mmCIF file of C-alpha atoms in Angstrom:
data_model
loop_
_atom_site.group_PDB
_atom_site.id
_atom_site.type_symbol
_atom_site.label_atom_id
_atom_site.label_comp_id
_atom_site.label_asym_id
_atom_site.label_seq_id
_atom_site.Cartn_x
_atom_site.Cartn_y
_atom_site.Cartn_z
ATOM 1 C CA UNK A 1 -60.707 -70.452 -29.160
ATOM 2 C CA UNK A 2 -62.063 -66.927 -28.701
ATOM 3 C CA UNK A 3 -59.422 -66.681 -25.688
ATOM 4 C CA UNK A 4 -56.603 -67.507 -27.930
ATOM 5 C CA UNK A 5 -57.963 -65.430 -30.752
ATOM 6 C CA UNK A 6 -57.883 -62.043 -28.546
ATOM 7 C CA UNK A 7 -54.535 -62.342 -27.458
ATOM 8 C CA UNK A 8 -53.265 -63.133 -30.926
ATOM 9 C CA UNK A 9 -55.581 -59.693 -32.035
ATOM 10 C CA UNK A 10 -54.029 -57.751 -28.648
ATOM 11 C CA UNK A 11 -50.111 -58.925 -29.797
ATOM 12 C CA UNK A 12 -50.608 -58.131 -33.001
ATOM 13 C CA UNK A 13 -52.098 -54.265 -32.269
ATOM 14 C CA UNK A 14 -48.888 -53.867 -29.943
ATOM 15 C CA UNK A 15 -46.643 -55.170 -32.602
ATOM 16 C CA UNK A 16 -45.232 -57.845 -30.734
ATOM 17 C CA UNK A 17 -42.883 -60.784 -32.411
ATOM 18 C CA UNK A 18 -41.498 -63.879 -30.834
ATOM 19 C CA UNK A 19 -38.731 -63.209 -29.052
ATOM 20 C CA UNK A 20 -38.987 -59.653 -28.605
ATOM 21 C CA UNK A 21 -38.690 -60.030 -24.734
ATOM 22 C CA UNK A 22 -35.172 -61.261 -25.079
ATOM 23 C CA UNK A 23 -33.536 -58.055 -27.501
ATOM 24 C CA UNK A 24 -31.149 -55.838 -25.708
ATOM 25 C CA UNK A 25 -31.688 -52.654 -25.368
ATOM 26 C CA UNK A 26 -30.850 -49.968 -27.781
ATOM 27 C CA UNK A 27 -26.806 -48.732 -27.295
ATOM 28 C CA UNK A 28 -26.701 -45.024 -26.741
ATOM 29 C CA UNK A 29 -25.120 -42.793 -29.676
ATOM 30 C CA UNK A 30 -22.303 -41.962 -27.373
ATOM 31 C CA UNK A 31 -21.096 -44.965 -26.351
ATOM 32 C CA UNK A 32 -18.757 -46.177 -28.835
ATOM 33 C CA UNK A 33 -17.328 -43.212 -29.854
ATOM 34 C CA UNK A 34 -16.693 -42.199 -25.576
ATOM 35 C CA UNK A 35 -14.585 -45.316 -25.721
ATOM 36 C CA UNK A 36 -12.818 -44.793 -28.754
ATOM 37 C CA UNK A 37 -11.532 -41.345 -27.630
ATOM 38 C CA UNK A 38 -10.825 -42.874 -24.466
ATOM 39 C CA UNK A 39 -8.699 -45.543 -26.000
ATOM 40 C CA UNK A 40 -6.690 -43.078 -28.195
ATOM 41 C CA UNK A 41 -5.819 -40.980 -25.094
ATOM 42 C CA UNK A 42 -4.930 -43.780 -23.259
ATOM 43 C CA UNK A 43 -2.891 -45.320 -26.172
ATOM 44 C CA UNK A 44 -0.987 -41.834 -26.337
ATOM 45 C CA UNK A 45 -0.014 -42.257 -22.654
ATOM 46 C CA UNK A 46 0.943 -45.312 -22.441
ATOM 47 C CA UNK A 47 3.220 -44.894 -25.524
ATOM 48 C CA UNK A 48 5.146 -42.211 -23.721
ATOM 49 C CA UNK A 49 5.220 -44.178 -20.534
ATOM 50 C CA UNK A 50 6.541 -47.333 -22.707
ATOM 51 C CA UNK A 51 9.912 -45.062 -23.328
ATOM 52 C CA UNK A 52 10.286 -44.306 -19.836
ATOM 53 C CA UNK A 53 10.524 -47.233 -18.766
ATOM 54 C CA UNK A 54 12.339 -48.732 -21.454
ATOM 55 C CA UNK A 55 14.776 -46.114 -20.941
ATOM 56 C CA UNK A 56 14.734 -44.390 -23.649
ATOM 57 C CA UNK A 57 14.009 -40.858 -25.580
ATOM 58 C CA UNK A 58 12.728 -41.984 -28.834
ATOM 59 C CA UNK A 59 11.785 -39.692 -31.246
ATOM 60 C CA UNK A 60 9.722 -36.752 -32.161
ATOM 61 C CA UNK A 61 7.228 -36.497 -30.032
ATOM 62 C CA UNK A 62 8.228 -38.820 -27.359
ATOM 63 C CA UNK A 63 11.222 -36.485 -25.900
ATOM 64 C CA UNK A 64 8.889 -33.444 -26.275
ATOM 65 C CA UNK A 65 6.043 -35.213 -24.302
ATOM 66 C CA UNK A 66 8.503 -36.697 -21.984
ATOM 67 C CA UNK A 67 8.973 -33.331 -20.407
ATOM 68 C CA UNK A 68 6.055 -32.958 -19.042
ATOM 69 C CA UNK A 69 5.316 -36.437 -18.041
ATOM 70 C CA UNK A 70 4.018 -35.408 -14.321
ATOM 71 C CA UNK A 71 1.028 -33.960 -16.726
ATOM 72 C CA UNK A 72 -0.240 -36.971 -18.463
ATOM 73 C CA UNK A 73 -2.284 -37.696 -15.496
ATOM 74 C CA UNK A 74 -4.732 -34.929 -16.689
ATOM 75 C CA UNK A 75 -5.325 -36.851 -20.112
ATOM 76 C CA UNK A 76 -5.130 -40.468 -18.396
ATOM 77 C CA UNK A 77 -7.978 -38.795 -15.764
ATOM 78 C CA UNK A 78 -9.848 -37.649 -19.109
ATOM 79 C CA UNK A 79 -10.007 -40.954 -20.669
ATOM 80 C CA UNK A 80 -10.647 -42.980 -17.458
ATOM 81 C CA UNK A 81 -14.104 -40.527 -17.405
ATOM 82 C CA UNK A 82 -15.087 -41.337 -20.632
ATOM 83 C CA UNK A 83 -14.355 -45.109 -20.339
ATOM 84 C CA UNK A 84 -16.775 -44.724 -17.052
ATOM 85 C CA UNK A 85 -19.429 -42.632 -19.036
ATOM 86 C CA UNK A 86 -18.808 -45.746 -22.401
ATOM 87 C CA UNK A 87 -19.001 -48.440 -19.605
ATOM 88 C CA UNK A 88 -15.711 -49.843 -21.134
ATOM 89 C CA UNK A 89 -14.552 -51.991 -18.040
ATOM 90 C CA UNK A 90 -10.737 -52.897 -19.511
ATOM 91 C CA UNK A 91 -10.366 -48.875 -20.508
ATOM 92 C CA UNK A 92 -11.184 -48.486 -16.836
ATOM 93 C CA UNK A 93 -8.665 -51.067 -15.999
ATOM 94 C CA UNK A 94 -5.823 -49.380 -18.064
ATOM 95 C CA UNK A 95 -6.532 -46.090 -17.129
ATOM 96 C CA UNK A 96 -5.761 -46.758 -13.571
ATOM 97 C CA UNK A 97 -3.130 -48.839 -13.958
ATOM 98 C CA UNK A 98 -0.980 -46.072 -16.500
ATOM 99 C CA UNK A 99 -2.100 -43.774 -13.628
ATOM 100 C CA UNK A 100 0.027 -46.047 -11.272
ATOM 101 C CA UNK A 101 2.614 -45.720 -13.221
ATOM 102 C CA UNK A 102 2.966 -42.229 -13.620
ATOM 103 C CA UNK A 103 2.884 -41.694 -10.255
ATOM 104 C CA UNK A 104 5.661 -43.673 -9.651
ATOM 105 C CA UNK A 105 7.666 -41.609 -11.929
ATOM 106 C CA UNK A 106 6.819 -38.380 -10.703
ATOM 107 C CA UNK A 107 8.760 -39.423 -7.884
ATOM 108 C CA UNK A 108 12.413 -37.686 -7.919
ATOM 109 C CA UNK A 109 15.371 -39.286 -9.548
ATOM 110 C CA UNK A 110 18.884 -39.250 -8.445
ATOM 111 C CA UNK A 111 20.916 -40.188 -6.148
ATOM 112 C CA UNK A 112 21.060 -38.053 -2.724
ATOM 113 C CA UNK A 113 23.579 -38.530 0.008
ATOM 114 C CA UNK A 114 24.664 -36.073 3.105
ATOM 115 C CA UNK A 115 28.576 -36.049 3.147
ATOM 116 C CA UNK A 116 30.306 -35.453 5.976
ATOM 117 C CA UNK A 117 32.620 -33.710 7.583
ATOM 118 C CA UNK A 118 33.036 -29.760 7.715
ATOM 119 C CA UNK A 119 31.726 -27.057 6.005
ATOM 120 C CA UNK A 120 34.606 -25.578 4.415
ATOM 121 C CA UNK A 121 32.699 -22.941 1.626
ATOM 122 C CA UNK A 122 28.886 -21.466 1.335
ATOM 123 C CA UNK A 123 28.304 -20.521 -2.216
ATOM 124 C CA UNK A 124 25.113 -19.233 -4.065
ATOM 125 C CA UNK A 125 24.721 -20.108 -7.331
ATOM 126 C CA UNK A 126 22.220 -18.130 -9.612
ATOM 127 C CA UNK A 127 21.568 -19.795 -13.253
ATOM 128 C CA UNK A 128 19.322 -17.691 -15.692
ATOM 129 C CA UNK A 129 18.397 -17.748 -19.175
ATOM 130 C CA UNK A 130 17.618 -14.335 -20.331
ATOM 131 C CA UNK A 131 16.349 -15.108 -23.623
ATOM 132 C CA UNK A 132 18.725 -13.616 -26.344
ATOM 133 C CA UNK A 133 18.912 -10.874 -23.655
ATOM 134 C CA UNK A 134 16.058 -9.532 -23.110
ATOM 135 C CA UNK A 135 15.704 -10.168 -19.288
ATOM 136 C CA UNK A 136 19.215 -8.746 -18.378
ATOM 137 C CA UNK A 137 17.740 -6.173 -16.440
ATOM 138 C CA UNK A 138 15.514 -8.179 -14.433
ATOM 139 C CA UNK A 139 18.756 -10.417 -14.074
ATOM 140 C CA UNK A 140 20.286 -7.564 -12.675
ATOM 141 C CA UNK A 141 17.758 -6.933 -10.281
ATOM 142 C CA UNK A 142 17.706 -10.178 -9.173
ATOM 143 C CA UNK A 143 21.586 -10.424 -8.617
ATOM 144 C CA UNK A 144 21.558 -7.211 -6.607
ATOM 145 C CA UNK A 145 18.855 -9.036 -4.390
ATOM 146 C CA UNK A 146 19.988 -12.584 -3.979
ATOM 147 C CA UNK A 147 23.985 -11.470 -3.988
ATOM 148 C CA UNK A 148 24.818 -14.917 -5.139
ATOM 149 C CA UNK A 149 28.381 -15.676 -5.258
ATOM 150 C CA UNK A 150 28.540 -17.542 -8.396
ATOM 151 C CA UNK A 151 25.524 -16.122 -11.655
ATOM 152 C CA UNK A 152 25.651 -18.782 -14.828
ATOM 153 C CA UNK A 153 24.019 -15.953 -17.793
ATOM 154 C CA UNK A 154 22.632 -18.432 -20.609
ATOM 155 C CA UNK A 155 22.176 -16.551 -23.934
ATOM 156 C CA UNK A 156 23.405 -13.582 -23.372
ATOM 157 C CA UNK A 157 24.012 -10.972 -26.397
ATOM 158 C CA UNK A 158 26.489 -8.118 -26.748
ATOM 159 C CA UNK A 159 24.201 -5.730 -25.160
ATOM 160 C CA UNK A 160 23.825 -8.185 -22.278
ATOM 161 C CA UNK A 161 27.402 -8.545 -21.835
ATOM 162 C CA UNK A 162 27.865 -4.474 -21.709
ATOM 163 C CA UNK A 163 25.144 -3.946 -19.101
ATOM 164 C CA UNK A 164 26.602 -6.654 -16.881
ATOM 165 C CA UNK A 165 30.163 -5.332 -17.114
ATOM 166 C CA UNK A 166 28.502 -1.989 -16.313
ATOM 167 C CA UNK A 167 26.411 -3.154 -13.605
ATOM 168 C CA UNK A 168 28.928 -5.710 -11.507
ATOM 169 C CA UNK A 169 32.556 -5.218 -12.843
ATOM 170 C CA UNK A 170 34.387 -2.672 -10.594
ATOM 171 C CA UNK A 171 37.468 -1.895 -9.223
ATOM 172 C CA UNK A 172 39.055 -2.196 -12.819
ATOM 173 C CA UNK A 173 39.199 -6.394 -12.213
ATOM 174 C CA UNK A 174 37.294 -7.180 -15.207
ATOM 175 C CA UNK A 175 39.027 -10.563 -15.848
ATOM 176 C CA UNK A 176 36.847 -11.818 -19.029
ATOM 177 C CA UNK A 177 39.744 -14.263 -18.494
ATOM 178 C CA UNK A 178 39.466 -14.296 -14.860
ATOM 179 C CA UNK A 179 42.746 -14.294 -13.941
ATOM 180 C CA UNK A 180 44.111 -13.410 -10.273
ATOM 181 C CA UNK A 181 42.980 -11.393 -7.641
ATOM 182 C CA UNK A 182 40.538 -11.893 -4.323
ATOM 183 C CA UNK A 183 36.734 -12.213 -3.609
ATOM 184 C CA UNK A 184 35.014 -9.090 -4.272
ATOM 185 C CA UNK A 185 32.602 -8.721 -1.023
ATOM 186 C CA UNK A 186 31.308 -5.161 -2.202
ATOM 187 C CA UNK A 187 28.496 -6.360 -4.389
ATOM 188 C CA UNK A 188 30.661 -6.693 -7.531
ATOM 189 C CA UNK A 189 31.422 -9.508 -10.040
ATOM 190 C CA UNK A 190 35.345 -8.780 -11.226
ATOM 191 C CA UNK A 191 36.076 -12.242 -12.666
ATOM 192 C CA UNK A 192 33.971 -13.682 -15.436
ATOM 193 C CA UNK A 193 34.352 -16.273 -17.967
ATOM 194 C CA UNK A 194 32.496 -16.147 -21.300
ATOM 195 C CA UNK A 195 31.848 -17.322 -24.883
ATOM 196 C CA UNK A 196 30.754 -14.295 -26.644
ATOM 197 C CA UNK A 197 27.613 -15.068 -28.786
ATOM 198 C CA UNK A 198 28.519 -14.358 -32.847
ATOM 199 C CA UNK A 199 24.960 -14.794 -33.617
ATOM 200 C CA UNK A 200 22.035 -11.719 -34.668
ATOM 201 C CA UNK A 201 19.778 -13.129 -31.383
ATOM 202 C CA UNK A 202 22.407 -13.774 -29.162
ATOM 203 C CA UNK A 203 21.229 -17.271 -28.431
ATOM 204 C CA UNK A 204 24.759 -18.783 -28.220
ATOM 205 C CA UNK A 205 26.508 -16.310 -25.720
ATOM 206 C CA UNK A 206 26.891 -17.308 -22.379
ATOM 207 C CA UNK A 207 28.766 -15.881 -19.365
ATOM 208 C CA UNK A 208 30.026 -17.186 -16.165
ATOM 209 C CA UNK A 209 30.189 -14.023 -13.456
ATOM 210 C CA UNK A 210 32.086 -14.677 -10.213
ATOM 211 C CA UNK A 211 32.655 -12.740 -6.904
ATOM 212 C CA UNK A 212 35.771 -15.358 -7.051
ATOM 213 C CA UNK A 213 38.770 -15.540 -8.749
ATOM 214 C CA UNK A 214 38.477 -17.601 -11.803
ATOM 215 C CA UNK A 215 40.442 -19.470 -13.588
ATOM 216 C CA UNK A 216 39.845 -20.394 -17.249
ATOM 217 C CA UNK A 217 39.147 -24.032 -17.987
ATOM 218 C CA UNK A 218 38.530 -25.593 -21.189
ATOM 219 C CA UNK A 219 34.471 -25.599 -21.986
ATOM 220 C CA UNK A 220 31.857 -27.846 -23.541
ATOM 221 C CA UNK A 221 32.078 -27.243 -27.522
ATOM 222 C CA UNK A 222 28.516 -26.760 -28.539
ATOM 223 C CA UNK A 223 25.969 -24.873 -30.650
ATOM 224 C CA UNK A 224 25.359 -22.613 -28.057
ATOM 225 C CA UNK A 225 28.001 -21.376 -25.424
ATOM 226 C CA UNK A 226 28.833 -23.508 -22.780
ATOM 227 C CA UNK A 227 32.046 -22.115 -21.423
ATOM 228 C CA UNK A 228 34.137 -23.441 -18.235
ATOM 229 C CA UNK A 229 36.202 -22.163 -15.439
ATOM 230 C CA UNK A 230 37.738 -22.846 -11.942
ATOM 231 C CA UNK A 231 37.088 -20.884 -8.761
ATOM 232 C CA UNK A 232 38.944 -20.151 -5.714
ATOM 233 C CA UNK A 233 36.298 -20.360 -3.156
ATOM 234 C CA UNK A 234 37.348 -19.719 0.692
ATOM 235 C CA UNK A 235 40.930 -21.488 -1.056
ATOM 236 C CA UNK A 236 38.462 -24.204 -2.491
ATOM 237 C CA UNK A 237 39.219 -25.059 -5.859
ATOM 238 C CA UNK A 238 35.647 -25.569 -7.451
ATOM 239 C CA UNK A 239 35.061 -26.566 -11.207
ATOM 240 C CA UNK A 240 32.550 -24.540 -12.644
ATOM 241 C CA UNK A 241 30.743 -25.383 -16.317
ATOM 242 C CA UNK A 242 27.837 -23.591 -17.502
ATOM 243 C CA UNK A 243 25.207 -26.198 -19.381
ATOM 244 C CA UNK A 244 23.033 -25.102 -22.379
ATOM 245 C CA UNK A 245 22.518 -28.027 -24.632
ATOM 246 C CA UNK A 246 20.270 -27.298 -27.748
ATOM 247 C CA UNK A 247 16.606 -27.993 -26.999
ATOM 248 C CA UNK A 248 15.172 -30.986 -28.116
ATOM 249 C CA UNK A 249 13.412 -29.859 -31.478
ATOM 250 C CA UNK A 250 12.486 -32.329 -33.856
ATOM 251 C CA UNK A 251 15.309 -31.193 -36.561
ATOM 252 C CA UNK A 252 17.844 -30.981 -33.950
ATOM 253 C CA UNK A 253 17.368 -34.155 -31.594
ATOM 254 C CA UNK A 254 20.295 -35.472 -32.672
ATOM 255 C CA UNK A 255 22.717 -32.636 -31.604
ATOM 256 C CA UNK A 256 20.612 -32.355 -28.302
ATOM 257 C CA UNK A 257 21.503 -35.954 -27.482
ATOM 258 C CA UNK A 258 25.247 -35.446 -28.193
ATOM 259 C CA UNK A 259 25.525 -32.144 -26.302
ATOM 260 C CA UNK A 260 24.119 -33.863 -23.239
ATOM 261 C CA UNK A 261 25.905 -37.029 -23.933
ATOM 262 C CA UNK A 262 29.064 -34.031 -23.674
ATOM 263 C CA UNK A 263 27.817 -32.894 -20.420
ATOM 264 C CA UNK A 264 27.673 -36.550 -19.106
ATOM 265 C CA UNK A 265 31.104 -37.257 -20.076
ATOM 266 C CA UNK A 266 32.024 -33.590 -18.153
ATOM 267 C CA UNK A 267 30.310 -34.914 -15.002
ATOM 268 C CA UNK A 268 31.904 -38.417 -15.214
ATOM 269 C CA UNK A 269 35.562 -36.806 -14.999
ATOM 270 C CA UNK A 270 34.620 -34.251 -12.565
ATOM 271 C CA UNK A 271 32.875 -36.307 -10.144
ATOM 272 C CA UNK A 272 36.027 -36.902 -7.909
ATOM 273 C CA UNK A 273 36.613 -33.181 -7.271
ATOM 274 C CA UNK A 274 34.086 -30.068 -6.018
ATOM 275 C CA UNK A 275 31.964 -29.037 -9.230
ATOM 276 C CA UNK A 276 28.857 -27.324 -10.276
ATOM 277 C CA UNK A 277 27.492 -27.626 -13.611
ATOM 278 C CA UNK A 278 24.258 -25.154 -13.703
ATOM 279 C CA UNK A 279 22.080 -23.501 -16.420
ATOM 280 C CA UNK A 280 19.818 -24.350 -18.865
ATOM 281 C CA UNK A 281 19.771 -28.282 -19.538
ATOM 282 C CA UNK A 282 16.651 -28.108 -21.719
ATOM 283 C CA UNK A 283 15.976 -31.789 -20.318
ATOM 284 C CA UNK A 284 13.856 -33.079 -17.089
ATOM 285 C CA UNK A 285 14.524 -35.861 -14.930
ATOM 286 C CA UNK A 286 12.342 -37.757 -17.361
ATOM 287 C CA UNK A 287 15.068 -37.936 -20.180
ATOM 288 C CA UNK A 288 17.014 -40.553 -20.211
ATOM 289 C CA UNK A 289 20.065 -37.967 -21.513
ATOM 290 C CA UNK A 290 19.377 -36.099 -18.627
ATOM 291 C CA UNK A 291 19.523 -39.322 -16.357
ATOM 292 C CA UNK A 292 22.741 -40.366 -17.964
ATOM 293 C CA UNK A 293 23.846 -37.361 -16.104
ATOM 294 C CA UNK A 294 22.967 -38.056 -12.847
ATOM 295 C CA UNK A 295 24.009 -41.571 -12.989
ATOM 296 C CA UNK A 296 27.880 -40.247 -12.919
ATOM 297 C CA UNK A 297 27.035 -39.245 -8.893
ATOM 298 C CA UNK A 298 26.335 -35.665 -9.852
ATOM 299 C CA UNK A 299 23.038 -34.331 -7.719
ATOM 300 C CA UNK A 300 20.863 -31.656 -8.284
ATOM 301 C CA UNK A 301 20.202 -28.870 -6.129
ATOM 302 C CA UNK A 302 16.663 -28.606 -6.007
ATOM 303 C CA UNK A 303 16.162 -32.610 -5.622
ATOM 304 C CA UNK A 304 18.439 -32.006 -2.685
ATOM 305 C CA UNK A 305 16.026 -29.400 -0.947
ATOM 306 C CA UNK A 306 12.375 -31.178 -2.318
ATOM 307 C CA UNK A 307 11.823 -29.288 -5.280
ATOM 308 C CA UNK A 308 12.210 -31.121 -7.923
ATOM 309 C CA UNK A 309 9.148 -30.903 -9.912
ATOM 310 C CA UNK A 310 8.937 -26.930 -9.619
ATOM 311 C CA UNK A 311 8.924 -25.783 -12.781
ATOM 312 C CA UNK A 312 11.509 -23.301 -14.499
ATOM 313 C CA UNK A 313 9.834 -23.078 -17.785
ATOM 314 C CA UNK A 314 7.438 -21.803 -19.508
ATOM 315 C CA UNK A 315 7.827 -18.610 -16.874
ATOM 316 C CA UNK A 316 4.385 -17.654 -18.437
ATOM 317 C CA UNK A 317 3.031 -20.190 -16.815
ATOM 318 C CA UNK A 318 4.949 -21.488 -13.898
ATOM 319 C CA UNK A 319 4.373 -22.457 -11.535
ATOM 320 C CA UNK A 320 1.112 -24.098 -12.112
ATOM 321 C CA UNK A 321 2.140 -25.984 -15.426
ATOM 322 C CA UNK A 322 5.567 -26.521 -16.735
ATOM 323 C CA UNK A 323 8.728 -28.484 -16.626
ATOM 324 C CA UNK A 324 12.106 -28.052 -14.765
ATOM 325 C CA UNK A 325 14.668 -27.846 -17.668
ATOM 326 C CA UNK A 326 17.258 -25.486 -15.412
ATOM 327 C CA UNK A 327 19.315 -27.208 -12.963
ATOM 328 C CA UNK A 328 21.865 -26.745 -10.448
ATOM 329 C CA UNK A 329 24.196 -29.895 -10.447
ATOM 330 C CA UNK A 330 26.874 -31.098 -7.625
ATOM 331 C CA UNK A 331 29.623 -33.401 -7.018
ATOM 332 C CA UNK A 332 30.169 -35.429 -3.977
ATOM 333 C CA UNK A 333 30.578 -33.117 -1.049
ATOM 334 C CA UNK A 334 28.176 -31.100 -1.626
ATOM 335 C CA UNK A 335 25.042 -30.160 -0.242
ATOM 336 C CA UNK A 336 21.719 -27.878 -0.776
ATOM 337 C CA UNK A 337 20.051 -25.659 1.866
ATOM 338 C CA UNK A 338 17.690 -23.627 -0.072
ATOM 339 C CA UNK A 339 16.042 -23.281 -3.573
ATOM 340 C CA UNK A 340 14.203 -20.119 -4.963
ATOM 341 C CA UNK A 341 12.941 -19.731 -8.529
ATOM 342 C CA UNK A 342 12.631 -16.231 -9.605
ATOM 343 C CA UNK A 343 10.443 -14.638 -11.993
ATOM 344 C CA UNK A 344 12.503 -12.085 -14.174
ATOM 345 C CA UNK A 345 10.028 -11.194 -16.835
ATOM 346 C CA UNK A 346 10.931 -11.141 -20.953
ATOM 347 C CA UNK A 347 12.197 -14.632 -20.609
ATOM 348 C CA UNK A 348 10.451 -18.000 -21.167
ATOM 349 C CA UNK A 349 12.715 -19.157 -17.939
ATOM 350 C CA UNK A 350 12.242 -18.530 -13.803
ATOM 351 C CA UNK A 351 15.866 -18.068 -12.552
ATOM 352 C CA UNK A 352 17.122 -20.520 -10.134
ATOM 353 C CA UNK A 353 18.875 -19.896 -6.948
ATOM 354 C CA UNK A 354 20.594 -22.883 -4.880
ATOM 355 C CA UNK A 355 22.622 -22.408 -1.601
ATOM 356 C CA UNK A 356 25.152 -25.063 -1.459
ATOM 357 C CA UNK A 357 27.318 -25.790 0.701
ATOM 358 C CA UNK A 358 30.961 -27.563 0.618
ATOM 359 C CA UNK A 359 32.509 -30.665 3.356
ATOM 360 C CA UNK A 360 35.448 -31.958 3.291
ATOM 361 C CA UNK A 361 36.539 -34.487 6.006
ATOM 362 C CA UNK A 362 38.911 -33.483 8.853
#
């Protein structure tokens, strides 16, 4: 009895109660709400990973998200941490596995083939948005540099337009027309083709600059200029169409997805014959407007070379974070050598330089 009465007196001075041995131990503070956040990042990943592989652009913010796709692994990395540090084992699970999945789609898209036969024309293509203007004399620069054979100008202004003329249009063969005449090898651009912008920024002007004889060809009607022409390379005929869609803002989706939709049908015509569509497609291989493109048999440039997930924009800063929005696209018979992106400063864009090269079987 006096046993049993001291160790009823010793479990009542340390508070003990029946059962006590089996309670679990207290949660941490941090531990629900770690797993929370790590849901909600994962839930915004996966969301944007659901409409790339159903195929689809969605709406506002899925396109806008979809651009930079290749950087949803730092979020998905963020939330598997937390779901480690919350102990959540099926946020662990679902991290990794929308990590699997991005990496899959990082991988480049598009067809890629190595025609044969000879080389029959070398042709650099430069494609650069100067940003109602305001790079055209780092465009300049660069063109006096990289002599590129064919320059794609993407909202370019009046005062763009003059300095160009002024810069690269000699021997009197200023052909805004582009009629006539032979390749100028002395460093100018005689033939051009352009939609003159009637806008105060400039943001719809676009010109098409050739060392080539050009001749006119009907253009994409857009919001911003997208004209067209036909050059005589090496006595090549080459189809030429500048690209500049409108960028895929939440009011303007709509006309985004028709102007590429416009390009697509461009590229499905033209895939037969020796074209380049270049410029500023405001869309990444992650669009599925951008991929309708691509399905015609049309390649780009810098997927031909292994670049395809440099970016071209935001220059500020590329090339450590970005997207590539500016492309250089091909027909059959073409292929690419080299890729370059240049910085030109007062733009939001990195020019893009692609060597290409023409074959055409014996």
């Amino acid at each position: 009895m006096a046993l049993r009465s001291a160790t009823a007196d010793t479990s009542e001075r340390r508070g003990d109660r029946p059962g006590d041995g089996d309670a679990p131990p207290p949660r941490h503070g941090t531990t629900r709400p770690g797993a929370w956040f790590a849901a909600l990042l994962l839930l915004t990943v996966s969301t944007v990973l659901a409409c790339r592989i159903a195929d689809t652009d969605a709406v506002t913010p899925i396109p806008q998200l979809l651009a930079f796709l290749p950087w949803l692994l730092a979020p998905t990395a963020l939330a598997l941490l937390f779901a480690a540090l919350s102990h959540w084992r099926i946020g662990l699970v679902w991290g990794v596995a929308a990590l699997a999945v991005i990496a899959w789609y990082i991988e480049p898209y598009g067809k890629t083939m190595e025609p044969g036969g000879v080389p029959v024309a070398e042709i650099r293509v430069l494609t650069a948005n100067v940003e109602f203007g305001q790079a055209t004399d780092g465009l300049i620069e660069a063109v006096s540099t990289q002599r590129p054979d064919l320059v794609f100008v993407q909202e370019c202004e009046a005062t763009c337009e003059k300095k160009l003329e002024q810069a690269f249009c000699r021997n009197g063969r200023n052909g805004r027309n582009g009629k006539g005449g032979k390749a100028d090898k002395d460093g100018g651009y005689p033939y051009r083709q352009a939609v003159q912008s009637v806008t105060a920024k400039g943001s719809d002007g676009s010109v098409i600059l050739s060392r080539h004889p050009l001749k006119p060809a009907k253009g994409i009607p857009a919001t911003m200029g997208m004209p067209g022409a036909t050059a005589d390379v090496d006595g090549q005929e080459i189809r030429l169409q500048l690209a500049h869609p409108m960028p895929p803002l939440p009011s303007h989706l709509g006309t985004w997805r028709k102007e590429l939709a416009a390009l697509r049908d461009y590229a499905a015509a033209n895939i037969g014959r020796p074209t380049v569509v270049a410029g500023d497609f405001n869309a990444t291989q992650d669009h599925a407007a951008f991929r309708r493109i691509l399905d015609t048999g049309f390649m780009d440039g810098a997927r031909l070379t292994g670049d395809t997930r440099t970016p071209s924009w935001p220059a500020l800063t590329a090339p450590a974070f970005g997207a590539q929005i500016d492309h250089v696209l091909v027909s059959r018979g073409f292929t690419a050598t080299r890729t370059r992106f240049l910085e030109l400063g007062d733009t939001d864009h990195r020019a893009l330089v692609v060597d290409l090269t023409l074959r055409k079987s014996t």
